[in-house]
PDB file of C-alpha atoms in Angstrom:
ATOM      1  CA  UNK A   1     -38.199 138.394  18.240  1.00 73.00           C
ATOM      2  CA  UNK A   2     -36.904 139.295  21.144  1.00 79.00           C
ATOM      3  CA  UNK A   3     -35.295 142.923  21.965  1.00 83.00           C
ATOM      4  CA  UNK A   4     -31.422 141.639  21.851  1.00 84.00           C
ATOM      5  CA  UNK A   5     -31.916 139.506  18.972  1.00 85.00           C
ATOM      6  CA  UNK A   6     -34.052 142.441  16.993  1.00 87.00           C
ATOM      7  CA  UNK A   7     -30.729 144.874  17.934  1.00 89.00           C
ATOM      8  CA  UNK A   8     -28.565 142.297  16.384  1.00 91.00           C
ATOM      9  CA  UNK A   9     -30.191 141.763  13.588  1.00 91.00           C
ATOM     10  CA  UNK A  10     -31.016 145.940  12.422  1.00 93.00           C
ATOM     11  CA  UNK A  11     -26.949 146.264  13.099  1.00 94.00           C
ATOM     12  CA  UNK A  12     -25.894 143.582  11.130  1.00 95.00           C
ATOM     13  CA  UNK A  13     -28.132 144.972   8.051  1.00 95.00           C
ATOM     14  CA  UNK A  14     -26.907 148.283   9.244  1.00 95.00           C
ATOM     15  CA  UNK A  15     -23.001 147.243   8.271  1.00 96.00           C
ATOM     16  CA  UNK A  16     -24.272 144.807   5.604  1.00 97.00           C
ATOM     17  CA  UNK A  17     -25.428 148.583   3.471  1.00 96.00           C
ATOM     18  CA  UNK A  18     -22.973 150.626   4.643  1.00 96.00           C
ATOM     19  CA  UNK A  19     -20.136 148.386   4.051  1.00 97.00           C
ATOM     20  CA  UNK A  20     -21.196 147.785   0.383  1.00 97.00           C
ATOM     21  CA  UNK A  21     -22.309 151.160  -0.257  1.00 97.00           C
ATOM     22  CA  UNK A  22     -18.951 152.083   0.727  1.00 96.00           C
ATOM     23  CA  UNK A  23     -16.719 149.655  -0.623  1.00 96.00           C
ATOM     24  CA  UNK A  24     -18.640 149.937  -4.133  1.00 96.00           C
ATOM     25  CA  UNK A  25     -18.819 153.438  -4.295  1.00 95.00           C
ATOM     26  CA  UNK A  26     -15.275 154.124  -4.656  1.00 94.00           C
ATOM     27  CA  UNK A  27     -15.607 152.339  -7.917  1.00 94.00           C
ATOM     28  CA  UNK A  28     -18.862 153.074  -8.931  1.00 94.00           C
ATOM     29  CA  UNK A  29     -18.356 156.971  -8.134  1.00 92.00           C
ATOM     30  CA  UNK A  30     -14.751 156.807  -8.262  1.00 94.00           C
ATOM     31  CA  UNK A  31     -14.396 159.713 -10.742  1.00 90.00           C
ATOM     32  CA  UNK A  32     -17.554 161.948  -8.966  1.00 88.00           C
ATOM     33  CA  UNK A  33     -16.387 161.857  -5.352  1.00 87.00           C
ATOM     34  CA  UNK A  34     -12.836 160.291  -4.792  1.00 93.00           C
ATOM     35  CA  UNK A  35     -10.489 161.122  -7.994  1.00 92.00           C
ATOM     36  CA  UNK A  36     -10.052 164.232  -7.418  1.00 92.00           C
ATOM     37  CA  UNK A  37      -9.197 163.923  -3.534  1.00 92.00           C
ATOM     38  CA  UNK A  38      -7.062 160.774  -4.497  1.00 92.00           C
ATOM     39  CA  UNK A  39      -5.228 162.917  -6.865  1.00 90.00           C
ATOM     40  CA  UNK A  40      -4.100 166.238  -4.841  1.00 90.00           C
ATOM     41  CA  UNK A  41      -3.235 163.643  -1.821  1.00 90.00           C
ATOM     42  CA  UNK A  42      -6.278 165.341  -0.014  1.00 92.00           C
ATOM     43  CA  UNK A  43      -6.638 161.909   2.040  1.00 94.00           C
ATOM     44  CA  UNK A  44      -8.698 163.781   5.019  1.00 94.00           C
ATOM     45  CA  UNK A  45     -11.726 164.822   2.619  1.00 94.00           C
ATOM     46  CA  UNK A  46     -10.899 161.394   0.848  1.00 94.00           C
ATOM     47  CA  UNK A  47     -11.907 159.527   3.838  1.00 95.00           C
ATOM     48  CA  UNK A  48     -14.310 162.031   4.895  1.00 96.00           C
ATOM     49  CA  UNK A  49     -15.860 160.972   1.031  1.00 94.00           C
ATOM     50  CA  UNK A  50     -15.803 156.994   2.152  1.00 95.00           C
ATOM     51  CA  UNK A  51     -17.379 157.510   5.523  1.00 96.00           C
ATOM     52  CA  UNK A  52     -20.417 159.608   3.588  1.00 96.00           C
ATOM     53  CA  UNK A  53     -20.693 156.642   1.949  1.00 96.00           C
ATOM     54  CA  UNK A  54     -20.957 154.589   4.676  1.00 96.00           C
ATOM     55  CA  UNK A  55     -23.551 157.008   6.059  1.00 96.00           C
ATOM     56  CA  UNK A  56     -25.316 156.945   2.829  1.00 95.00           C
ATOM     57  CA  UNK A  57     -25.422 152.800   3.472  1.00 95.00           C
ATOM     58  CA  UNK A  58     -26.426 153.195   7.108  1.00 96.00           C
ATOM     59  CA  UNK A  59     -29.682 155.328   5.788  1.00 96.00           C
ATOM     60  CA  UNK A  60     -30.552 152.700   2.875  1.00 96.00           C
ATOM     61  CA  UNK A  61     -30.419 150.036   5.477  1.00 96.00           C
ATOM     62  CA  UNK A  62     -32.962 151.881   7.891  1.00 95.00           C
ATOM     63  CA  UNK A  63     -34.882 152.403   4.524  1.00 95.00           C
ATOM     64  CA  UNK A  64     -34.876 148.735   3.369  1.00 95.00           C
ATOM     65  CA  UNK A  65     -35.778 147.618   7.449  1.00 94.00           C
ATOM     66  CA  UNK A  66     -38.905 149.856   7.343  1.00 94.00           C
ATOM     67  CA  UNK A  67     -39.620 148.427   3.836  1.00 94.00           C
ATOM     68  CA  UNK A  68     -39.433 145.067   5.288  1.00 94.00           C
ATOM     69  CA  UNK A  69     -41.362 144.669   8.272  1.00 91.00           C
ATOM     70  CA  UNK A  70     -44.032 147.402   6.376  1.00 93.00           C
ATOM     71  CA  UNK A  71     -44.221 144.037   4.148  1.00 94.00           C
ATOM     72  CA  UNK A  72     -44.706 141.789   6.308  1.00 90.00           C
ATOM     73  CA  UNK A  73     -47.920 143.261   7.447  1.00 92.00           C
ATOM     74  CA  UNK A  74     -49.246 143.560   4.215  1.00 92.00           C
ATOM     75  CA  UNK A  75     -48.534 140.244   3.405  1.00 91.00           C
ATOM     76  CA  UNK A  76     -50.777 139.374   5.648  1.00 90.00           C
ATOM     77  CA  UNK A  77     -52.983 141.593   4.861  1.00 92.00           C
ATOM     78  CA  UNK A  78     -53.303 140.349   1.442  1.00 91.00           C
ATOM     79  CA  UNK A  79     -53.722 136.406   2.792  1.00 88.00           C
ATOM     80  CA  UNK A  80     -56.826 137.993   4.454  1.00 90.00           C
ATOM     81  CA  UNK A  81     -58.232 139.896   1.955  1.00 91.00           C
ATOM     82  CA  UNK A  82     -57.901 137.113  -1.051  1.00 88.00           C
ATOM     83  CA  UNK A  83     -58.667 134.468   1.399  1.00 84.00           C
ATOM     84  CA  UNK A  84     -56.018 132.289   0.005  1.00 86.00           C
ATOM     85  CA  UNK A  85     -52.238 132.247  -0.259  1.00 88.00           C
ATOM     86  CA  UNK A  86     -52.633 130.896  -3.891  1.00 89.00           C
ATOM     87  CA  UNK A  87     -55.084 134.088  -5.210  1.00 93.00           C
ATOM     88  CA  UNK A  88     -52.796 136.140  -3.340  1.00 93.00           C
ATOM     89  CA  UNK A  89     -49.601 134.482  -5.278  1.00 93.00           C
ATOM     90  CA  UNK A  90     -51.307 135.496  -8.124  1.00 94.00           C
ATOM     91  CA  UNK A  91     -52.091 139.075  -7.158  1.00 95.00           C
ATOM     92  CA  UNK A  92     -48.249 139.518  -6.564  1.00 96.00           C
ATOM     93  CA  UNK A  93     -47.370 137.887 -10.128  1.00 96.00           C
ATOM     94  CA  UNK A  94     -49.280 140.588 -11.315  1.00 97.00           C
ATOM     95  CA  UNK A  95     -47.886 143.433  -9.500  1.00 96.00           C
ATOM     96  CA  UNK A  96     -44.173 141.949 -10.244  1.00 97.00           C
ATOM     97  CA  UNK A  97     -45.206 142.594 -14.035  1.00 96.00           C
ATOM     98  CA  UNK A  98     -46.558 145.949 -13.633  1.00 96.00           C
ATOM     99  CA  UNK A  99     -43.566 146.918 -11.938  1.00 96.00           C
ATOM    100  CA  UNK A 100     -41.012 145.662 -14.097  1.00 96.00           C
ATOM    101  CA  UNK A 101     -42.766 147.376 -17.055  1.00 96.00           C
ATOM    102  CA  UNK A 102     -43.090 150.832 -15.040  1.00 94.00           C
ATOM    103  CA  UNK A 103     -39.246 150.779 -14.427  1.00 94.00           C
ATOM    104  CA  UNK A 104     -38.797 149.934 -17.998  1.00 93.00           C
ATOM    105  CA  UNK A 105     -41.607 152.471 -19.624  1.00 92.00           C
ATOM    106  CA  UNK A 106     -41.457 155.469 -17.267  1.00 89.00           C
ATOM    107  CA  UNK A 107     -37.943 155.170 -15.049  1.00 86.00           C
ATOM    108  CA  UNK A 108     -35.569 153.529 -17.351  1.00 90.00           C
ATOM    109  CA  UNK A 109     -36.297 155.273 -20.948  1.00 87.00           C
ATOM    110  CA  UNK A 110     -37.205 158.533 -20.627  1.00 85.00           C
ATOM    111  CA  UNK A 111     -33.087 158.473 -18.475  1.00 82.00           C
ATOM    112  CA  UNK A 112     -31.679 156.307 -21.467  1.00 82.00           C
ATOM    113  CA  UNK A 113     -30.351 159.313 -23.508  1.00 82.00           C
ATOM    114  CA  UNK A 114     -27.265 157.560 -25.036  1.00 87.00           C
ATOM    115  CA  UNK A 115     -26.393 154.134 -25.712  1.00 88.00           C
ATOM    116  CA  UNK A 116     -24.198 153.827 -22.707  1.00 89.00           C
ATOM    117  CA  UNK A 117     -27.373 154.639 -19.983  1.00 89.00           C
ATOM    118  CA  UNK A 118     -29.338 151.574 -22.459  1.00 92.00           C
ATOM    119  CA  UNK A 119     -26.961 149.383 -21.793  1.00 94.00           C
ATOM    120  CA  UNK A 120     -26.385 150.587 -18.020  1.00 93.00           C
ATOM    121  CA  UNK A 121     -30.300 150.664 -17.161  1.00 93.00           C
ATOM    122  CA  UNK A 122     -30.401 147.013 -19.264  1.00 94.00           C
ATOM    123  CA  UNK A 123     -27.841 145.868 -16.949  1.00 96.00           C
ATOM    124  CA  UNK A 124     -29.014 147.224 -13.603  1.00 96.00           C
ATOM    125  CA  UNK A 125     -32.423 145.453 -14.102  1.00 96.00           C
ATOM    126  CA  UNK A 126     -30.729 142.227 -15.039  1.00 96.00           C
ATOM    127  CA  UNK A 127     -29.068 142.398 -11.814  1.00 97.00           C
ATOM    128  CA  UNK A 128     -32.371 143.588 -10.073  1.00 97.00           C
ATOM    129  CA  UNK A 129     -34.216 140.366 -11.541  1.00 97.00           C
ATOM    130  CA  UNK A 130     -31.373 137.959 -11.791  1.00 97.00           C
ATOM    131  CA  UNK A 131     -30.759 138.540  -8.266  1.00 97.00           C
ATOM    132  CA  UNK A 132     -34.241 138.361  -7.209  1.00 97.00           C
ATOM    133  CA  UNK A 133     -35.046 134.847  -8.504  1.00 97.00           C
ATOM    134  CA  UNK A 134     -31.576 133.515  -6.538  1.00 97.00           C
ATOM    135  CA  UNK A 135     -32.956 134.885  -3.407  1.00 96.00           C
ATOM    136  CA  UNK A 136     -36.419 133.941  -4.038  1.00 95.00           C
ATOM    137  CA  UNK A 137     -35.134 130.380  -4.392  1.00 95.00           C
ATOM    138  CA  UNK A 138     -32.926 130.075  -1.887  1.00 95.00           C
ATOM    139  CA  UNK A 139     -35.671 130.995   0.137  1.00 94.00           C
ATOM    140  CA  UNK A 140     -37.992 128.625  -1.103  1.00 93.00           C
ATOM    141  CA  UNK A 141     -35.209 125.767  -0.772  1.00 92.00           C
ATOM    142  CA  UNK A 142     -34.442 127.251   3.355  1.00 89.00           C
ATOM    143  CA  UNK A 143     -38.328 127.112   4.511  1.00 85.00           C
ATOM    144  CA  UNK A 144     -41.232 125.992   2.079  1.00 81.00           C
ATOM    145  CA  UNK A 145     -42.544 126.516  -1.639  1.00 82.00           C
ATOM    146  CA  UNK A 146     -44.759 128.569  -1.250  1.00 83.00           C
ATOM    147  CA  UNK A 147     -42.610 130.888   0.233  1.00 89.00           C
ATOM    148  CA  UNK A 148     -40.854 131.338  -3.365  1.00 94.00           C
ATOM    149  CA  UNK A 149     -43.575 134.089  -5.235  1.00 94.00           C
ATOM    150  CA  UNK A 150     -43.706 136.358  -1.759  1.00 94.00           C
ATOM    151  CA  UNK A 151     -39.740 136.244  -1.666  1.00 95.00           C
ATOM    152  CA  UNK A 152     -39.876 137.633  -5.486  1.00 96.00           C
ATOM    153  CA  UNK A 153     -42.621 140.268  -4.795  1.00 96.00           C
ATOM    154  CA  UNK A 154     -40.648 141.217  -1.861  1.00 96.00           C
ATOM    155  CA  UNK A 155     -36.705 141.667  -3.591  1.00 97.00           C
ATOM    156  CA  UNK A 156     -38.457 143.297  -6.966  1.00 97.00           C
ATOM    157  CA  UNK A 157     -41.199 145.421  -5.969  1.00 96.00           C
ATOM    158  CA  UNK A 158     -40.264 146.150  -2.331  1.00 96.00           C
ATOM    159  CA  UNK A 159     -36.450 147.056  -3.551  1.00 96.00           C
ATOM    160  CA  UNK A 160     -38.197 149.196  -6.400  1.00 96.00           C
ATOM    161  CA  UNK A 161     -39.939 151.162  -4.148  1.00 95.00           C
ATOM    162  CA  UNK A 162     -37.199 151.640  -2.091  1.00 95.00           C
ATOM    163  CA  UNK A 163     -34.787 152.387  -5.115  1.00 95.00           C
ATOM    164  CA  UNK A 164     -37.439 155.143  -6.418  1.00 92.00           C
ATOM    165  CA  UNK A 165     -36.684 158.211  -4.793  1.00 91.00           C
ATOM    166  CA  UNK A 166     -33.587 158.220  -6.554  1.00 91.00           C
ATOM    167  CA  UNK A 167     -34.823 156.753  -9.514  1.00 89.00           C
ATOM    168  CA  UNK A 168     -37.029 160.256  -9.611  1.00 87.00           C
ATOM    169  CA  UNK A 169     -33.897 162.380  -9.285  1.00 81.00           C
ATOM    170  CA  UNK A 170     -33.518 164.497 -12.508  1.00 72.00           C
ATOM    171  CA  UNK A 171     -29.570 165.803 -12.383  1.00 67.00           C
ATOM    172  CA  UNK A 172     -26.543 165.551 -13.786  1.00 70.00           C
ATOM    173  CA  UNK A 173     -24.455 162.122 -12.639  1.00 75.00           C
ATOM    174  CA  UNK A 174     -27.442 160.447 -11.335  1.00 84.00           C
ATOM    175  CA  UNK A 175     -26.809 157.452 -12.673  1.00 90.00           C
ATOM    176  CA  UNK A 176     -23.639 156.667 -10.916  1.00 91.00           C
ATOM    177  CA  UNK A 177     -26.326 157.150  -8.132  1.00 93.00           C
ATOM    178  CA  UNK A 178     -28.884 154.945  -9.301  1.00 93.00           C
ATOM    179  CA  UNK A 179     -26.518 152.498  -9.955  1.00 94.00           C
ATOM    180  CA  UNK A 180     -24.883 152.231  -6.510  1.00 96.00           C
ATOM    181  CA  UNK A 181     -27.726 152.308  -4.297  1.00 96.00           C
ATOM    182  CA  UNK A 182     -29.232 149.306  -6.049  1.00 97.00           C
ATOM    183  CA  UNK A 183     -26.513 146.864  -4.430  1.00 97.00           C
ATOM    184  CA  UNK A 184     -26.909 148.134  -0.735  1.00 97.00           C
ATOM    185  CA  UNK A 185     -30.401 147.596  -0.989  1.00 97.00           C
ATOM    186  CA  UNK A 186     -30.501 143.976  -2.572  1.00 97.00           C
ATOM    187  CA  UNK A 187     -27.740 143.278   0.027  1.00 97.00           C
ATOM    188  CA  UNK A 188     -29.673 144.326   2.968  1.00 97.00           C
ATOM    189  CA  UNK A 189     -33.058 142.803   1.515  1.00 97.00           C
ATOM    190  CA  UNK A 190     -31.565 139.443   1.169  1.00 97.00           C
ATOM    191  CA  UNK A 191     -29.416 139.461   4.058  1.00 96.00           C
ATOM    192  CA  UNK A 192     -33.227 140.062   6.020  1.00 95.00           C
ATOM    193  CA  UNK A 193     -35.310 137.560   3.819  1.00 94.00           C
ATOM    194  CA  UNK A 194     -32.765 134.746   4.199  1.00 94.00           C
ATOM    195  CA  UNK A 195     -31.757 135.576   7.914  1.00 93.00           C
ATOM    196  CA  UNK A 196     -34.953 136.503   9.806  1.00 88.00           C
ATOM    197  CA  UNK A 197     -35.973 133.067  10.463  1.00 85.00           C
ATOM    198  CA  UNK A 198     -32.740 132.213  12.473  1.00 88.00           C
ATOM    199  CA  UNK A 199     -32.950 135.561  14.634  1.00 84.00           C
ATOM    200  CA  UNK A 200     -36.631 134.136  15.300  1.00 82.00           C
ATOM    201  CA  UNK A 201     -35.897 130.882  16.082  1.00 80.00           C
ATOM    202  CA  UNK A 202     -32.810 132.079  18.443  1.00 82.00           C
ATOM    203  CA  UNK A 203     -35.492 134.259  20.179  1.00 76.00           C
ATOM    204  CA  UNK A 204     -37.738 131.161  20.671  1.00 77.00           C
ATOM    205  CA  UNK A 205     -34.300 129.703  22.037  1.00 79.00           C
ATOM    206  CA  UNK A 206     -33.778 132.426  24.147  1.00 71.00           C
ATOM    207  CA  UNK A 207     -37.456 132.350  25.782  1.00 74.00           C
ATOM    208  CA  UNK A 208     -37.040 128.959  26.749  1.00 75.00           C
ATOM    209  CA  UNK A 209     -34.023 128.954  28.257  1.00 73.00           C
ATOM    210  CA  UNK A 210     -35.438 132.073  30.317  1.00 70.00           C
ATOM    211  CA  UNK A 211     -38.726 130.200  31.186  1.00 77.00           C
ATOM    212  CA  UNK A 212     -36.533 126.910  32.176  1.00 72.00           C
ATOM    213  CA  UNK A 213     -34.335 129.733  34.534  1.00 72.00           C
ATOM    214  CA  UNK A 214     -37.369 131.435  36.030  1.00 73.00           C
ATOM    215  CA  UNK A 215     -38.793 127.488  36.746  1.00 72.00           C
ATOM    216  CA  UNK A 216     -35.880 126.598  38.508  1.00 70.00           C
ATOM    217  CA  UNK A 217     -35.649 129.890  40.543  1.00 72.00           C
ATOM    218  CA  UNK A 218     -39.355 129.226  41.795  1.00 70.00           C
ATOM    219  CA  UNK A 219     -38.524 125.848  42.254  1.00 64.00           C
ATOM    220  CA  UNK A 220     -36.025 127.026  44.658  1.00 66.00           C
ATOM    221  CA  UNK A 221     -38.042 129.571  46.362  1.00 68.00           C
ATOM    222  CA  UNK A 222     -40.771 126.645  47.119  1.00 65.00           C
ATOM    223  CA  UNK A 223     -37.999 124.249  48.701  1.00 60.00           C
ATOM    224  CA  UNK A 224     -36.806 126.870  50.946  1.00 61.00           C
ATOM    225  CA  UNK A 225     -39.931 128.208  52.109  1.00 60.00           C
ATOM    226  CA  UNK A 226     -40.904 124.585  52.899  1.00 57.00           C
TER     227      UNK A 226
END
């Protein structure tokens, strides 16, 4: 990719988390960060609140780009090591597994005090898995088949890892937390799954059209030295 096409791509995923981290967290932590401001007309720390949001976004997106290229190169790593794409397919099935049940077993119940958090954590990984097979798919359907179980591995585990650190986070109103930052980062991890392969392709674009220019221009140089 080249350097112009890589920019555009990190700032569109830049505005893709901080827009939805912002535009969902005044309803997600409507009552925790906004009410109150909203209320006694305090609109300068009211949009002071939004743009910490948006901040917020802009860090999950940096986040989610590490977590992305970090898997591309052990992706390929993993094609190496189990020699084929199929074992390897495999291997991720598994890990998909162990991950669901860790969020389930050791993130999800210890949190799910009340009736309320069972249904919210029930919910959340719904949306987490639900939202991971349309991706995966869509995926599949844009390049090739066997593209489908990596795309999977990728918006599950990936997104889990990257969803942990607050996932950890032992405090009172966490959950409004846990639940926003789960949309900014299936946003951005999409948005990068299912628009890499354009920002490559324009790059291969780009390359030609600058090999074709640098052609001409020596070309040029021959005819007039001749």
């Amino acid at each position: 990719m080249t350097i112009r096409n890589w920019f555009k791509f990190f700032l569109n995923a830049m505005l893709i988390g901080g827009i939805i981290t912002g535009v969902f967290g005044l309803f997600i932590r409507w009552d925790d960060a906004f009410a109150k401001y909203f209320e006694a007309g305090q609109w300068g720390e009211f949009f002071a609140a939004f743009a910490f949001m948006i901040v917020m976004g802009f860090t999950v997106s940096v986040i989610a780009q590490m977590g992305y290229f970090a898997y591309l190169t052990i992706h390929q790593m993993g094609v190496n090591i189990f020699r084929t794409l199929t074992l390897w397919n495999w291997v991720q099935l598994l890990i998909i597994a162990f991950v669901i049940f860790d969020l389930i077993m050791f993130r999800f119940r210890p949190n799910a005090e009340t009736t309320g958090q069972v249904w919210l954590y029930v919910i959340l990984l719904a949306v987490l898995i639900i939202t991971a097979i349309i991706v995966a798919i869509t995926k599949a359907n844009m390049t090739k088949k066997h593209t489908l179980i990596s795309a999977l591995f990728f918006m599950i585990v990936v997104s889990t890892l990257e969803w942990l650190p607050v996932l950890m986070v032992r405090a009172d109103n966490v959950d409004s937390w846990v639940t926003l930052l789960l949309f900014p980062i299936l946003a951005v991890n999409a948005y990068q799954l299912l628009a890499l392969p354009k920002y490559n392709a324009k790059s291969d674009e780009d390359r030609l059209k600058l090999e074709a220019r640098r052609k001409e221009r020596r070309e040029a140089t021959t005819v007039e030295t001749k």
